[in-house]
Amino acid sequence: MHDLVSILVPLGCGCLLPIMIVWFTIRESMNKTNQRTQIVLAAIEKNPDMDIEELMKKISPKKKLLKEKLLSKLLWGGIIAFLGVALLGYCIVQGYVGGMPTAALQQFSLFGAVLGIAFLINYYVGRKLLAKEIDAEEKLLVSQAENK
């Protein structure tokens, strides 16, 4: 029985879980698309002279701005780097006290710290490279808000 569990748990986490996540994500996007389609069809039935492009712009999901994408990278980079450094600090303290943690925990904490630092570097490099595009995007949004 123990052998069966030791085989099924990694198999479920490695195969079944990612498949379920992808299935739920695709199902959610299909439901959103179907809802938007039903809204457009109902609007066409009630008022055939309606501007469909305008309606589609209003009900379509908003695209994230470059600045929002970069701030999301900064947030996740900070969280992952903090967790990695905290786990690395825990490993150092446990090594000093005498109860050395497993090698897997050390590798995981080091991986987390490196991954978080990579996210932070990605944010700063992206901010530097996309500075002109972000300024142009902000000016466009300001001009659109003034026209309304």
C-alpha positions as CSV (number, residue, x, y, z in Angstrom):
1,M,0.0,0.0,0.0
2,H,2.8,2.4,0.9
3,D,4.5,1.7,-2.5
4,L,1.3,2.5,-4.3
5,V,0.9,5.8,-2.5
6,S,4.6,6.7,-3.2
7,I,3.9,6.2,-6.9
8,L,0.5,7.8,-7.1
9,V,1.2,11.0,-5.2
10,P,4.1,12.2,-7.5
11,L,2.2,11.0,-10.5
12,G,-0.9,13.0,-9.5
13,C,1.1,16.1,-8.6
14,G,3.3,15.9,-11.7
15,C,0.7,14.9,-14.3
16,L,-2.9,15.3,-13.1
17,L,-2.5,18.7,-11.3
18,P,-1.0,20.6,-14.3
19,I,-3.6,19.1,-16.6
20,M,-6.4,20.2,-14.3
21,I,-5.0,23.7,-14.0
22,V,-4.8,24.1,-17.8
23,W,-8.3,22.6,-18.2
24,F,-9.8,25.1,-15.6
25,T,-8.0,28.0,-17.2
26,I,-9.2,27.2,-20.7
27,R,-12.7,26.5,-19.4
28,E,-12.8,29.9,-17.7
29,S,-11.7,31.7,-20.8
30,M,-14.3,29.9,-22.9
31,N,-17.0,30.8,-20.4
32,K,-16.0,34.5,-20.6
33,T,-16.0,34.4,-24.4
34,N,-19.4,32.8,-24.4
35,Q,-20.8,35.4,-22.1
36,R,-19.5,38.2,-24.2
37,T,-21.0,36.5,-27.3
38,Q,-24.4,36.2,-25.6
39,I,-24.3,39.9,-24.6
40,V,-23.5,41.0,-28.2
41,L,-26.3,38.7,-29.6
42,A,-28.8,40.1,-27.1
43,A,-27.8,43.6,-28.0
44,I,-28.1,42.9,-31.7
45,E,-31.6,41.5,-31.2
46,K,-32.8,44.5,-29.2
47,N,-31.2,47.1,-31.3
48,P,-29.9,46.1,-34.8
49,D,-28.6,49.6,-35.5
50,M,-26.1,49.5,-32.5
51,D,-22.4,50.0,-33.1
52,I,-21.0,46.5,-32.5
53,E,-17.3,47.7,-32.4
54,E,-18.1,50.2,-29.6
55,L,-19.9,47.5,-27.6
56,M,-17.1,45.0,-28.1
57,K,-14.5,47.6,-26.8
58,K,-16.6,48.2,-23.7
59,I,-17.1,44.5,-22.8
60,S,-13.7,43.2,-23.8
61,P,-11.1,42.7,-21.0
62,K,-8.7,45.6,-20.6
63,K,-5.1,45.1,-21.6
64,K,-2.5,45.7,-19.0
65,L,-0.3,48.7,-19.4
66,L,3.4,48.2,-19.6
67,K,3.8,49.9,-16.3
68,E,1.3,47.5,-14.7
69,K,3.2,44.5,-16.1
70,L,6.5,45.8,-14.8
71,L,5.0,46.5,-11.4
72,S,3.7,42.9,-11.3
73,K,7.2,41.6,-12.1
74,L,8.5,43.8,-9.3
75,L,5.9,42.5,-6.8
76,W,6.5,38.8,-7.6
77,G,10.3,39.3,-7.7
78,G,10.2,40.9,-4.3
79,I,8.0,38.1,-2.8
80,I,10.1,35.3,-4.3
81,A,13.4,36.9,-3.4
82,F,12.2,37.5,0.2
83,L,11.0,33.9,0.6
84,G,14.2,32.5,-0.9
85,V,16.4,34.7,1.3
86,A,14.3,33.8,4.4
87,L,14.6,30.1,3.7
88,L,18.4,30.5,3.1
89,G,18.6,32.4,6.5
90,Y,16.7,29.6,8.1
91,C,19.1,27.0,6.7
92,I,22.1,29.0,8.0
93,V,20.6,29.3,11.5
94,Q,19.7,25.6,11.6
95,G,23.3,24.8,10.5
96,Y,24.7,27.0,13.2
97,V,22.4,25.6,15.9
98,G,23.2,22.0,14.8
99,G,20.0,20.7,13.3
100,M,21.1,21.1,9.6
101,P,18.1,21.0,7.3
102,T,18.0,18.7,4.3
103,A,19.9,19.4,1.1
104,A,16.6,19.8,-0.8
105,L,15.6,22.7,1.5
106,Q,18.9,24.4,0.9
107,Q,18.7,24.0,-2.8
108,F,15.0,25.2,-2.8
109,S,15.9,28.3,-0.8
110,L,18.9,29.1,-3.0
111,F,16.7,28.6,-6.1
112,G,14.1,30.9,-4.7
113,A,16.6,33.6,-3.9
114,V,18.1,33.4,-7.4
115,L,14.7,33.3,-9.1
116,G,13.5,36.3,-7.1
117,I,16.7,38.3,-7.9
118,A,16.2,37.4,-11.6
119,F,12.7,38.8,-11.4
120,L,14.0,42.0,-9.9
121,I,16.7,42.3,-12.5
122,N,14.1,41.7,-15.2
123,Y,12.0,44.6,-13.7
124,Y,14.9,47.1,-13.6
125,V,16.1,46.2,-17.1
126,G,12.6,46.3,-18.5
127,R,11.9,49.6,-16.8
128,K,15.1,51.1,-18.3
129,L,14.4,49.7,-21.8
130,L,10.7,50.6,-21.9
131,A,10.9,54.0,-20.3
132,K,10.0,55.8,-23.6
133,E,7.1,53.5,-24.4
134,I,5.7,53.9,-20.9
135,D,5.9,57.7,-21.1
136,A,4.2,57.6,-24.6
137,E,1.5,55.2,-23.2
138,E,0.8,57.5,-20.2
139,K,0.6,60.6,-22.5
140,L,-1.9,58.7,-24.8
141,L,-4.0,57.8,-21.8
142,V,-4.0,61.4,-20.5
143,S,-5.0,62.7,-23.9
144,Q,-7.8,60.1,-24.2
145,A,-9.1,61.1,-20.8
146,E,-9.0,64.8,-21.7
147,N,-11.0,64.1,-25.0
148,K,-13.8,62.4,-23.1
